[in-house]
CSV table of C-alpha atoms and ligand atoms in Angstrom, one decimal:
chain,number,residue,atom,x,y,z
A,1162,UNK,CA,169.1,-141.5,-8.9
A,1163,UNK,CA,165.5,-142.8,-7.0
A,1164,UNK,CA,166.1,-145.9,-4.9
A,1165,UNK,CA,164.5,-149.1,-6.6
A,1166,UNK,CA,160.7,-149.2,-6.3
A,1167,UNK,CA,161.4,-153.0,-5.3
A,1168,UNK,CA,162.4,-151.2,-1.6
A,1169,UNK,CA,159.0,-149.3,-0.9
A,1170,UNK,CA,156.9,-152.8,-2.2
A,1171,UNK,CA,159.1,-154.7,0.3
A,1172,UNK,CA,159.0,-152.8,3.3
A,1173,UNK,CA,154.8,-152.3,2.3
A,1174,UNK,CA,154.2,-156.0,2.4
A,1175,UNK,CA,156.3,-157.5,4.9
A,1176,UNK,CA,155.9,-155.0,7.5
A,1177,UNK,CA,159.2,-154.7,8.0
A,1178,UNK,CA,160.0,-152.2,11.6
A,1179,UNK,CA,163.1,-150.7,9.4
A,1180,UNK,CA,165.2,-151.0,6.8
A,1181,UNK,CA,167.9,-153.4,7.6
A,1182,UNK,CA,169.3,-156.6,5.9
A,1183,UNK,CA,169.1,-158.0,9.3
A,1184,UNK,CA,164.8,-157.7,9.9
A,1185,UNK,CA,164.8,-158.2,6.2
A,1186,UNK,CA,166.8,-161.8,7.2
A,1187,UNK,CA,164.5,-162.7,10.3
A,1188,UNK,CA,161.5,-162.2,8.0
A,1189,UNK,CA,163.0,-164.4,5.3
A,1190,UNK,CA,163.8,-166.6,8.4
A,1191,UNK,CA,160.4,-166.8,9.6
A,1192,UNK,CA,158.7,-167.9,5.7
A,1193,UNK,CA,161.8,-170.6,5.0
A,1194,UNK,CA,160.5,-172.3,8.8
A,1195,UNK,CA,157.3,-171.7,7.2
A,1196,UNK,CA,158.0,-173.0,3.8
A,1197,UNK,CA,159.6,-176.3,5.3
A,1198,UNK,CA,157.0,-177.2,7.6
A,1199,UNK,CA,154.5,-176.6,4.8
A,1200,UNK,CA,156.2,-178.2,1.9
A,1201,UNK,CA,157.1,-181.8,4.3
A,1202,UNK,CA,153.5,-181.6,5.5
A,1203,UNK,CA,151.6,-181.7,1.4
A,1204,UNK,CA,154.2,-183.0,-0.9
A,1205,UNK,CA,155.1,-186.4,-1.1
A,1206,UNK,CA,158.6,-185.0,-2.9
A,1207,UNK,CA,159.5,-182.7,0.1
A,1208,UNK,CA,157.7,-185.3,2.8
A,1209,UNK,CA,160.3,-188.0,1.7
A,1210,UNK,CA,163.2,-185.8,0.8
A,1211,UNK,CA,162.9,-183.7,4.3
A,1212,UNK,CA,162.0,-187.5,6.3
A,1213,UNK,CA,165.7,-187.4,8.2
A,1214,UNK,CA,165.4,-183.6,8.9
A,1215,UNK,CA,164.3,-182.3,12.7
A,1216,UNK,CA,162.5,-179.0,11.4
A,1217,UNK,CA,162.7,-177.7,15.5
A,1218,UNK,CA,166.3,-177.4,14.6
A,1219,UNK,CA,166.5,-175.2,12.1
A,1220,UNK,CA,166.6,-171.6,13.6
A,1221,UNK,CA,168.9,-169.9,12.1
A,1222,UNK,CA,169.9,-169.3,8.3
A,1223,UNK,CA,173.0,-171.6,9.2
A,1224,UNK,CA,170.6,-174.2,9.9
A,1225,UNK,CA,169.2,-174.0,7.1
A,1226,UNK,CA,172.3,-174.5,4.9
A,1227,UNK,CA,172.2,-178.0,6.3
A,1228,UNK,CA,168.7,-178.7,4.2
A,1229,UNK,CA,169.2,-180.4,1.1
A,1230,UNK,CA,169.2,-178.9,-2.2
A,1231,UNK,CA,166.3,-179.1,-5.1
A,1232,UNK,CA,167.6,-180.4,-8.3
A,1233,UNK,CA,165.9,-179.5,-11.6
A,1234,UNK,CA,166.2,-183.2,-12.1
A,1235,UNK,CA,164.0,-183.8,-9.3
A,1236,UNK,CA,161.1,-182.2,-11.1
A,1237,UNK,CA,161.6,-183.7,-14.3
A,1238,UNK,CA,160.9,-187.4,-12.5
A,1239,UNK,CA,158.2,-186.5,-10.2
A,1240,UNK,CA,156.7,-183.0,-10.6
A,1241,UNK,CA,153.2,-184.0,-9.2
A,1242,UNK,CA,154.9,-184.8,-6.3
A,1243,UNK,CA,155.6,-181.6,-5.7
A,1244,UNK,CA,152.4,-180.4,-5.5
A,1245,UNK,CA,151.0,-179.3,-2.2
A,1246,UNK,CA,147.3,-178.4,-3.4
A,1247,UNK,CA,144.3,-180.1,-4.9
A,1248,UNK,CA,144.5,-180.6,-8.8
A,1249,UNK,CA,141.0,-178.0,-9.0
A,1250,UNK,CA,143.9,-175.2,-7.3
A,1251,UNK,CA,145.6,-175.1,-9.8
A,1252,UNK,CA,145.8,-172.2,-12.5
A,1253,UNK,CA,148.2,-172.7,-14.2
A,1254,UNK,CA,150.8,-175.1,-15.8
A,1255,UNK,CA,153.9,-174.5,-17.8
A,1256,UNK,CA,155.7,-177.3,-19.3
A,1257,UNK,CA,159.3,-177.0,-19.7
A,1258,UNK,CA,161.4,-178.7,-22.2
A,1259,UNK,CA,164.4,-177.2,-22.7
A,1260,UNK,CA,166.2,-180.0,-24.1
A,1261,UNK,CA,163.6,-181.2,-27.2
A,1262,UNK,CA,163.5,-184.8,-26.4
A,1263,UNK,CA,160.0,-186.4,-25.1
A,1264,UNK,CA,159.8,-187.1,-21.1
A,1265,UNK,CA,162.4,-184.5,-20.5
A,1266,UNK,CA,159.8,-182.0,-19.3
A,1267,UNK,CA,159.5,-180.1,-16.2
A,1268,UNK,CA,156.1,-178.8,-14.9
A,1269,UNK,CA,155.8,-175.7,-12.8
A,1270,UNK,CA,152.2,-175.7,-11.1
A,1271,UNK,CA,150.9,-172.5,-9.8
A,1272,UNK,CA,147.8,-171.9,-7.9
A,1273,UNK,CA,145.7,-168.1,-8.6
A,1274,UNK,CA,148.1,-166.7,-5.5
A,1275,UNK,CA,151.0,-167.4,-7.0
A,1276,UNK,CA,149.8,-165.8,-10.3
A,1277,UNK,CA,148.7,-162.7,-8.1
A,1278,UNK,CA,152.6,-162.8,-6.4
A,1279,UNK,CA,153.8,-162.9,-9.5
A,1280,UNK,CA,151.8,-159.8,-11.2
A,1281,UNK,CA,152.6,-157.6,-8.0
A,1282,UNK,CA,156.2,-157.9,-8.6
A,1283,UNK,CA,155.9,-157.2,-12.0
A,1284,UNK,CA,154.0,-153.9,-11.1
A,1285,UNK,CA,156.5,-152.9,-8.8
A,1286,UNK,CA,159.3,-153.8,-11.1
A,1287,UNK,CA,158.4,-152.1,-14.0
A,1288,UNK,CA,158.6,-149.4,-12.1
A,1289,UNK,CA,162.0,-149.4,-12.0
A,1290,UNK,CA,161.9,-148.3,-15.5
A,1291,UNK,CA,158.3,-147.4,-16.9
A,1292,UNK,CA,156.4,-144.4,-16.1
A,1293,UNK,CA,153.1,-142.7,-16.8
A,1294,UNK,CA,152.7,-142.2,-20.6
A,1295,UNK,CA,155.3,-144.6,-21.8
A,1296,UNK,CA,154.0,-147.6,-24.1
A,1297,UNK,CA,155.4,-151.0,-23.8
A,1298,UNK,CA,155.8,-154.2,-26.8
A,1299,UNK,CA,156.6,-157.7,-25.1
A,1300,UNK,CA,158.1,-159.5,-27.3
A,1301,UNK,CA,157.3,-162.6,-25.3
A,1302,UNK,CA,154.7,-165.5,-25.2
A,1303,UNK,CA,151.3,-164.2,-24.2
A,1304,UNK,CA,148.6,-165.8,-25.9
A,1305,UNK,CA,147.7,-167.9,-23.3
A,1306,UNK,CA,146.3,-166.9,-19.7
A,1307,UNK,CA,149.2,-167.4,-17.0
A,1308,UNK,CA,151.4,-166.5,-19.3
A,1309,UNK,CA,154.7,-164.4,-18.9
A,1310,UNK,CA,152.6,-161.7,-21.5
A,1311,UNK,CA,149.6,-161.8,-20.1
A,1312,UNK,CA,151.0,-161.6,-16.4
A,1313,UNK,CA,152.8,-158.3,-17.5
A,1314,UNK,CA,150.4,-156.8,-19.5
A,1315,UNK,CA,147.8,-157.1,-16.1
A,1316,UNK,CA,150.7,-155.8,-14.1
A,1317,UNK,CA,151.5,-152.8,-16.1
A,1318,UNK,CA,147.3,-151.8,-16.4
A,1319,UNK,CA,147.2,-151.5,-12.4
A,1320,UNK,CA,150.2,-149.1,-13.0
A,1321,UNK,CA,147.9,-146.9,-16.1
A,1322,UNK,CA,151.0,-147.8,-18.3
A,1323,UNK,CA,149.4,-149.1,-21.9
A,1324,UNK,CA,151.2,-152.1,-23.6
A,1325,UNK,CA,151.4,-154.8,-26.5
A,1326,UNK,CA,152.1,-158.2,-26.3
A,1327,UNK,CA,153.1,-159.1,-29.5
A,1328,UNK,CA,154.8,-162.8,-28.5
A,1329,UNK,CA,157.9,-163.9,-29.7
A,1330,UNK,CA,159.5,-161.7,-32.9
A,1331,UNK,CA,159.0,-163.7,-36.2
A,1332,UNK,CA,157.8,-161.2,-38.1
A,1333,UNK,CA,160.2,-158.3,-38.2
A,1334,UNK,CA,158.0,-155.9,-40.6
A,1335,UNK,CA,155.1,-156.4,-38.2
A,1336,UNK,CA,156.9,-155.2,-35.2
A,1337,UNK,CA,158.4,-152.6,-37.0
A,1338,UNK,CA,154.6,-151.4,-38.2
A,1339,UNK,CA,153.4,-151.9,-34.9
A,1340,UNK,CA,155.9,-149.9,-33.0
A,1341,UNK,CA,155.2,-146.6,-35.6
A,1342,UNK,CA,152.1,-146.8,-35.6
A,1343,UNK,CA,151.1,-147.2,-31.4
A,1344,UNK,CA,153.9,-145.4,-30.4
A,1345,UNK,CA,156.0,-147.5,-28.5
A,1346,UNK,CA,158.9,-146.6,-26.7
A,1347,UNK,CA,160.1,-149.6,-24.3
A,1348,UNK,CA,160.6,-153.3,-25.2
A,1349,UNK,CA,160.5,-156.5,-23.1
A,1350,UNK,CA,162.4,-159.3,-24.8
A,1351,UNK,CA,164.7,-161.7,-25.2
A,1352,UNK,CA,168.1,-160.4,-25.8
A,1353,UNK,CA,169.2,-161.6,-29.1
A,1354,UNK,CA,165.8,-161.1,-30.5
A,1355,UNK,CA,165.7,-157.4,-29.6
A,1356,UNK,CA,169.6,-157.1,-30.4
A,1357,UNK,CA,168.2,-158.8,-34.1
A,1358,UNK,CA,165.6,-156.3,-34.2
A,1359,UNK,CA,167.8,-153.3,-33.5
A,1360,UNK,CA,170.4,-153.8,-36.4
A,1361,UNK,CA,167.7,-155.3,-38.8
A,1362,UNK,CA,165.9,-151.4,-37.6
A,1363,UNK,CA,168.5,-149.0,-36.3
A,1364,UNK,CA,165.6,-146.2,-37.1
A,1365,UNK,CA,163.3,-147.7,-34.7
A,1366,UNK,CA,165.5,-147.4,-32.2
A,1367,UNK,CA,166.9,-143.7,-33.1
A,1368,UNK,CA,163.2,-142.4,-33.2
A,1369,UNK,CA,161.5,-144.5,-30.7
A,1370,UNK,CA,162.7,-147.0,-28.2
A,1371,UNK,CA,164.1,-145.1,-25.0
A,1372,UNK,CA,164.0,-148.6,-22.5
A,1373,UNK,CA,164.5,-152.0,-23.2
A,1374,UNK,CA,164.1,-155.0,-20.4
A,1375,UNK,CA,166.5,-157.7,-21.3
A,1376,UNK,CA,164.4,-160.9,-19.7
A,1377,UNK,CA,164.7,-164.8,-20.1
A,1378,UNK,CA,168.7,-165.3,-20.7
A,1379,UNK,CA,171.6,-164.3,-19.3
A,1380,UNK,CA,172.8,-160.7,-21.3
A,1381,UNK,CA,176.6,-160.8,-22.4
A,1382,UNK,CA,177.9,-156.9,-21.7
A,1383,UNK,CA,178.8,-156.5,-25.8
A,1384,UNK,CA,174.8,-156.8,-26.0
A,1385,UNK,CA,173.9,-154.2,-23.8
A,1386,UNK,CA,176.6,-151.8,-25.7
A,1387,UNK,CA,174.9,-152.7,-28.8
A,1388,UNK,CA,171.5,-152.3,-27.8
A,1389,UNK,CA,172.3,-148.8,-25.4
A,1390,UNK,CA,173.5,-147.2,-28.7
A,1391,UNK,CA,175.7,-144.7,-26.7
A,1392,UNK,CA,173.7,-144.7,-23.8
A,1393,UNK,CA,170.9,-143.2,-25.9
A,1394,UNK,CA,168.6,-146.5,-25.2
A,1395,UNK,CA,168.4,-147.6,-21.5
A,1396,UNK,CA,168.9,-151.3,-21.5
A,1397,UNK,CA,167.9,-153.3,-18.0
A,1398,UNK,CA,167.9,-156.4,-16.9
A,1399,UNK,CA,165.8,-158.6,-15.5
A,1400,UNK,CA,166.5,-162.1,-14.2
A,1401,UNK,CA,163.9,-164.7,-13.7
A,1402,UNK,CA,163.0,-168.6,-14.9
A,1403,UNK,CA,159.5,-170.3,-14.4
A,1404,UNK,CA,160.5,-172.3,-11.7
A,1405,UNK,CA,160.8,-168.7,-9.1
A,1406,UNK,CA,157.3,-167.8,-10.7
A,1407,UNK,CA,158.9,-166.1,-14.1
A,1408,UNK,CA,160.3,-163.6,-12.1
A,1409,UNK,CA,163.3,-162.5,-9.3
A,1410,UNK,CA,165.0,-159.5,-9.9
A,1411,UNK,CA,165.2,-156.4,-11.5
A,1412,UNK,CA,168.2,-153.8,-12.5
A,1413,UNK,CA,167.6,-150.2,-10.7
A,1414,UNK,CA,169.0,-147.0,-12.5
A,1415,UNK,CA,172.2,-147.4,-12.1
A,1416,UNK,CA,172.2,-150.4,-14.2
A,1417,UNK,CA,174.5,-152.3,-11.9
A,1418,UNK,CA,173.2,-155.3,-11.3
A,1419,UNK,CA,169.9,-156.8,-9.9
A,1420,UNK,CA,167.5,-155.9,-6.8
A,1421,UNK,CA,165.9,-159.2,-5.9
A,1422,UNK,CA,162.7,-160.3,-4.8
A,1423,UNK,CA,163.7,-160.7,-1.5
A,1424,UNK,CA,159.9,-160.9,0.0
A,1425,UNK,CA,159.1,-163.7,-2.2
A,1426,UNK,CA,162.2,-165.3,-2.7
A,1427,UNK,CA,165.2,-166.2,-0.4
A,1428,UNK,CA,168.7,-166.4,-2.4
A,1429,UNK,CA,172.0,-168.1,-1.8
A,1430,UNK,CA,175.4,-168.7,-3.5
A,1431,UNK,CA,176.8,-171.4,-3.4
A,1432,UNK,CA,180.4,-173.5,-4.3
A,1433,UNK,CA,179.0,-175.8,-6.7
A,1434,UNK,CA,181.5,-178.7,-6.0
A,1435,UNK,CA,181.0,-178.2,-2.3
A,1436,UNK,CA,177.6,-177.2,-1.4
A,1437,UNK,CA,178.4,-174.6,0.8
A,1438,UNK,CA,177.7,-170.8,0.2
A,1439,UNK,CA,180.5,-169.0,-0.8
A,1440,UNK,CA,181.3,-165.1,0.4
A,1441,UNK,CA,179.7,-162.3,-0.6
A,1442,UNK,CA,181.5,-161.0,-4.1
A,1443,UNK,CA,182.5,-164.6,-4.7
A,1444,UNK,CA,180.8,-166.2,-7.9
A,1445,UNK,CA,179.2,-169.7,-7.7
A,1446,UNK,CA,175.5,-171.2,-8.7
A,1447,UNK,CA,172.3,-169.5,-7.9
A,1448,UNK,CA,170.2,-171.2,-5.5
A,1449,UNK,CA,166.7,-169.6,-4.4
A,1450,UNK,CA,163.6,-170.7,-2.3
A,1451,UNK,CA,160.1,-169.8,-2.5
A,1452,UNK,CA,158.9,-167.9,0.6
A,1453,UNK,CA,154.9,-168.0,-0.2
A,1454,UNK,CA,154.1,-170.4,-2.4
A,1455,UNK,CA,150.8,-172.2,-2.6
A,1456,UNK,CA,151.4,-174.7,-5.7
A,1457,UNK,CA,154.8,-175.7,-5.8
A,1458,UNK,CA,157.2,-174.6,-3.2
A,1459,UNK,CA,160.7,-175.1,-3.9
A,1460,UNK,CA,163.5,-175.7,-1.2
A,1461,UNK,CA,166.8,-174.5,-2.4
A,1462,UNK,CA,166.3,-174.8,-5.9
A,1463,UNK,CA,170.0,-175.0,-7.8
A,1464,UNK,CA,169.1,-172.8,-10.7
A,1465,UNK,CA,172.9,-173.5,-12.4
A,1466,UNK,CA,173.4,-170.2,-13.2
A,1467,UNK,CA,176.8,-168.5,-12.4
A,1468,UNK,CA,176.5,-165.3,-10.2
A,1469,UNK,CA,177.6,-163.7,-7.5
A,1470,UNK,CA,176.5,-161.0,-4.5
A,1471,UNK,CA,177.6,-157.2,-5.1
A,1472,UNK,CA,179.6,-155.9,-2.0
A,1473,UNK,CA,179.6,-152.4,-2.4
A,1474,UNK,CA,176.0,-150.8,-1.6
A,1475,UNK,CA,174.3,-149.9,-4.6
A,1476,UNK,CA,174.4,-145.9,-6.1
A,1477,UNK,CA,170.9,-146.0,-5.9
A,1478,UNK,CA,170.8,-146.0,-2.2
A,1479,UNK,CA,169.0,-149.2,-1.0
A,1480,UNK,CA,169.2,-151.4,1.5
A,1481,UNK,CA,168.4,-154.5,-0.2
A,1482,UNK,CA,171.2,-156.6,-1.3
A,1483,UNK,CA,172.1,-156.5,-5.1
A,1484,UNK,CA,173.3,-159.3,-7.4
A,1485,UNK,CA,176.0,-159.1,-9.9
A,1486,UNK,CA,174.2,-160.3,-13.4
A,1487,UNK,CA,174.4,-164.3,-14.3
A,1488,UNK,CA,177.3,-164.9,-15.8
A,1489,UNK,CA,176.2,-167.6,-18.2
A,1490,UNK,CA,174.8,-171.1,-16.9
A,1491,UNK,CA,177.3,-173.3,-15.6
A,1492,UNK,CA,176.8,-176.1,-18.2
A,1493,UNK,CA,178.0,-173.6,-21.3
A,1494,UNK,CA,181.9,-174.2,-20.2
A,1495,UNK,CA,183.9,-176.7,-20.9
A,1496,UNK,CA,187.6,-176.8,-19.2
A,1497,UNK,CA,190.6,-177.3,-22.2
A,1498,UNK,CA,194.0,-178.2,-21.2
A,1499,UNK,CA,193.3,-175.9,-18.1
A,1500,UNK,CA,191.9,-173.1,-19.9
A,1501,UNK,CA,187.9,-172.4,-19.5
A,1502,UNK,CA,186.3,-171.9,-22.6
A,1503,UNK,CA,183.1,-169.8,-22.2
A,1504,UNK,CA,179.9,-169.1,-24.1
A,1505,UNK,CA,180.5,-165.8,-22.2
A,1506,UNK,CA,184.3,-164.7,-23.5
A,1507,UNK,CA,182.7,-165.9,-26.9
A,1508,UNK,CA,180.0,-163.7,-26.6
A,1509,UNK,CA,181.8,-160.6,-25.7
A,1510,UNK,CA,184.3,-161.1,-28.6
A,1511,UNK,CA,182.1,-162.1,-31.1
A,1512,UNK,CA,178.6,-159.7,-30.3
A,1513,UNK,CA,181.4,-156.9,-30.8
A,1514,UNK,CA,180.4,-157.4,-34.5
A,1515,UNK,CA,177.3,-156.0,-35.6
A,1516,UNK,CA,177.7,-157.9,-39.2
A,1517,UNK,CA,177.1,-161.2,-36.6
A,1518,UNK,CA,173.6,-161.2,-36.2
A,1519,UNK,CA,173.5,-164.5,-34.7
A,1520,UNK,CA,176.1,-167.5,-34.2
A,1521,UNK,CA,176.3,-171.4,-32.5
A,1522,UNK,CA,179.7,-172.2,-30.9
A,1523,UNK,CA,180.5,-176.0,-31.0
A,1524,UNK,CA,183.6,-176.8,-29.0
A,1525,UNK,CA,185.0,-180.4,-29.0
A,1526,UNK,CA,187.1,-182.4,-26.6
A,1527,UNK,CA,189.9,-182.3,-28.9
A,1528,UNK,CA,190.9,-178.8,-28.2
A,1529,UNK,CA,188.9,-177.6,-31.2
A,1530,UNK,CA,186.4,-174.6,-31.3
A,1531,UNK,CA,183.6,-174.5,-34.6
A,1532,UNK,CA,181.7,-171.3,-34.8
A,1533,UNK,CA,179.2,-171.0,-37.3
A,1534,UNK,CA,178.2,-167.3,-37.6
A,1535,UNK,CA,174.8,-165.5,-39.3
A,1536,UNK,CA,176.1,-162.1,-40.9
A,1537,UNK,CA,174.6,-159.4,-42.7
A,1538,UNK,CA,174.3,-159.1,-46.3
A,1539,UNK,CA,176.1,-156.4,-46.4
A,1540,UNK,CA,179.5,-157.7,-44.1
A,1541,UNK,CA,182.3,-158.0,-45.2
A,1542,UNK,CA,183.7,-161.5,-44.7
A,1543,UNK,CA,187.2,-161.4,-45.1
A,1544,UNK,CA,187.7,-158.2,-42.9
A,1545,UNK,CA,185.2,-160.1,-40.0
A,1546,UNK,CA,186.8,-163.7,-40.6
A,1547,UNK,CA,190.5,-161.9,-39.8
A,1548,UNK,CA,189.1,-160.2,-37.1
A,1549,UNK,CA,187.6,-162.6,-35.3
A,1550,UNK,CA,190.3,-165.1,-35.5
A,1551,UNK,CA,192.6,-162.7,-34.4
A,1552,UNK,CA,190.7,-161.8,-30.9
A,1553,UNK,CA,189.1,-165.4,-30.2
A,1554,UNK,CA,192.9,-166.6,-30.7
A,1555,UNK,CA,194.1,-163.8,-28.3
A,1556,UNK,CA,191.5,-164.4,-25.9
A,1557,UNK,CA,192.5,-168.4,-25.8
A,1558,UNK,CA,196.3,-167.9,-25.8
A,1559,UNK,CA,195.9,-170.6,-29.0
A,1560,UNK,CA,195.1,-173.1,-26.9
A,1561,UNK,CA,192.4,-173.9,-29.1
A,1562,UNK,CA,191.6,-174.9,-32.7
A,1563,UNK,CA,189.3,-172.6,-34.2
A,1564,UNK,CA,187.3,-172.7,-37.3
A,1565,UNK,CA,184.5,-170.5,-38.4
A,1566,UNK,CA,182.0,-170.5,-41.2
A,1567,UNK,CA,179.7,-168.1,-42.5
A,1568,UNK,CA,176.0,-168.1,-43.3
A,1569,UNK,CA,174.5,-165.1,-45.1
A,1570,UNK,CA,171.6,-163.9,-42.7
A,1571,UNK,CA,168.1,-164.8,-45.3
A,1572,UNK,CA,165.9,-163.6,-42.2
A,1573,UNK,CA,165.4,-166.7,-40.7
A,1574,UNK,CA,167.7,-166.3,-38.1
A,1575,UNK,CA,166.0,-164.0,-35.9
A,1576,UNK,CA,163.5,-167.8,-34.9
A,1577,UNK,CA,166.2,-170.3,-34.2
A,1578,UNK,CA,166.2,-171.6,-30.6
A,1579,UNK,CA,169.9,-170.1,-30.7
A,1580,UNK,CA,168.5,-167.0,-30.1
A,1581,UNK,CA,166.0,-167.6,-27.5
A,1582,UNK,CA,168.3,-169.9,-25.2
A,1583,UNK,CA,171.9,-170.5,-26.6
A,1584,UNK,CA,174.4,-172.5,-25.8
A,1585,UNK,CA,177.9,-173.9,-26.2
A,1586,UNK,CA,177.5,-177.0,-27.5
A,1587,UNK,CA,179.9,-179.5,-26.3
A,1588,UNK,CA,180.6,-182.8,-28.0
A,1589,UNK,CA,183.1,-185.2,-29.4
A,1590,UNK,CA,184.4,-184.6,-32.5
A,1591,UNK,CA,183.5,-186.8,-35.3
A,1592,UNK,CA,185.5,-189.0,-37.0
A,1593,UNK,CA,185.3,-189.0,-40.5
A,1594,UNK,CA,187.4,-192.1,-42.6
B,1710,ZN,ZN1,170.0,-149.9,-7.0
């Protein structure tokens, strides 16, 4: 097993005197002072925000727990007001609109710097599971410049590694042709896309993909069994959202869980209904701060996904602290009678199947639970629908009202924003007369 390449690049560019959480902390310690002075100095958001808060007395990382958290809300209102540079510094905007309705947006500004950050920690993260002579497809956006493509594919050049961005799959023949014919053997993507890809194609996979990095949602377990295909395929994940700069932490070999990026970024776990950070091995929401950033520095930045810190040292051998994967985001629950009900338990019952290509998961107030599933042509319903209610109803202690339907997969499914970002929906149920 080699330690994660993320240890060498950390120690290299923050000079760290050895390799201990605790010089690893002071550093952090040192950027967050650095971060808060900086951000209440050039943006109006943080100058107003940060108006109440002696920065002479924060000097330790309890201190800081006293600072206010970022909301994602925050940005939406007033992103320009986050911004700490001159309109001509910046490089590069993404606008975010996860929801679909107009004014709901969130902009991330990033100045060349931050674009740089980004593609070194991309280098040094591949590394964790590319190596010389190994030929890489994104299946992500990259068409533009700043993009989470085109950061990759400059990040895996410095490293000699060759690589496609193909953008999103829509086109499964294409991909198909274009992993034969260039030979690729590792795929970045989105983790329904690539689990679409790999039961629409089990031959690709048996002759040619080795890796896969799972990157953009969180990655139910039954995926990652899919994809691995008895371990045969390497599946890793890595966890990131625009708002840390696309990227924050990477799986090492053993698969286990991520190593952050701990020079860039400074994590905490926290109680969600309290604030405060919970123990190490406890779950609760992500929060993260930038430690470098020019653009758009973020001050404990509540991510809402569910996660929590490893306690056991990782196999690979590092120091750096290692982080359970996200569970799910926080809003894809709904509590029933006392009973959670999880896009998570759903996913692990239902990606079992490989005749479920895709599904949405509608649960209602009234203890009721809709799931419309995409299956192959070839399933066999009646076998699946028995199946399904039998596990789902298990898993639920029949708590819940469940009714499923079925759609026959006409290849459409591999573009519906189920795949890319999915989520339980939650709503009232409708009343018909
Ligand atoms: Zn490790």
């Amino acid at each position: 097993m080699h330690v994660t390449p993320l240890e060498d690049w950390i120690i290299e560019r923050t000079h760290l005197a050895h390799k201990s959480q605790e010089a690893l902390r002071a550093y952090q310690l040192e950027k967050l002072m650095h971060t808060l002075a900086y951000a209440k100095d050039k943006s109006r958001f943080y100058n107003e925000k940060l108006k109440e808060t002696d920065l002479n007395s924060i000097t330790s990382l309890g201190d800081f727990e006293q600072i206010p958290f970022t909301k994602p809300s925050d940005i939406k209102h007033n992103a320009h007001d986050f911004l700490c540079v001159s309109a001509h510094e910046v490089e590069r905007i993404v606008t975010l609109n996860t929801s679909g309705t107009t004014g709901d947006e969130k902009r991330i500004f990033f100045t060349h710097e931050d674009l740089e950050e980004t593609i070194d920690f991309f280098q040094y993260g591949m590394n964790c599971l590319v190596e010389k002579g190994d030929k890489v497809m994104v299946l992500l956006p990259g068409s533009s410049y700043g993009s989470i493509g085109d950061l990759l594919k400059k990040a895996l050049l410095r490293s000699n590694i060759e690589c496609v961005v193909h953008g999103l799959l829509q086109d499964i023949e294409k991909v198909a042709a274009c992993i034969e014919e260039q030979h690729i053997n590792c795929i970045v993507g989105i983790p329904m896309q690539v689990r679409y890809l790999s039961l629409m194609k089990p031959e690709l996979f048996e002759r040619h993909i080795q890796k896969v990095l799972l990157s953009t949602d969180y990655v139910p377990d039954a995926l990652v069994k899919t994809l691995s295909r008895n371990g045969t395929c390497k599946v890793f994940n890595h966890y990131g959202m625009t708002e840390m700069g696309y990227g924050g932490g990477v799986e090492c070999e053993c698969l286990n869980g991520y190593h952050l990026r701990e020079n860039h970024l400074y994590f905490e776990i926290i109680d969600p209904e309290t604030g405060k950070l919970v123990r190490d091995g406890e779950y609760g929401e992500v929060v993260f701060t930038t430690l470098n950033r020019q653009a758009m520095p973020l001050i404990r930045y509540k991510t809402g996904d569910i996660a929590r810190f490893v306690t056991k040292p990782c196999g690979c051998g590092t120091f750096l602290r290692t982080m359970e994967k996200v569970r799910g985001r926080m809003e894809n629950k709904v509590n029933i009678k006392g009973h959670e009900v999880h896009l998570k338990d759903l996913d692990e019952i239902i990606l079992n199947y490989d005749a479920v290509m895709d599904y949405s998961a509608q649960c209602y107030e009234e203890k009721a639970l809709h799931v419309r599933l995409i299956v192959s042509k070839t399933a066999d319903i009646q076998a699946l629908q028995k199946a399904l209610y039998q596990a789902i109803d298990a898993h639920f202690k029949g708590v819940l009202r469940l009714s499923i339907d079925f759609k026959e997969d006409d290849g459409s499914s591999k573009i519906t924003n189920s795949m890319i970002k999915r989520k339980l929906h939650i709503g009232k149920m409708e009343i018909r007369v």
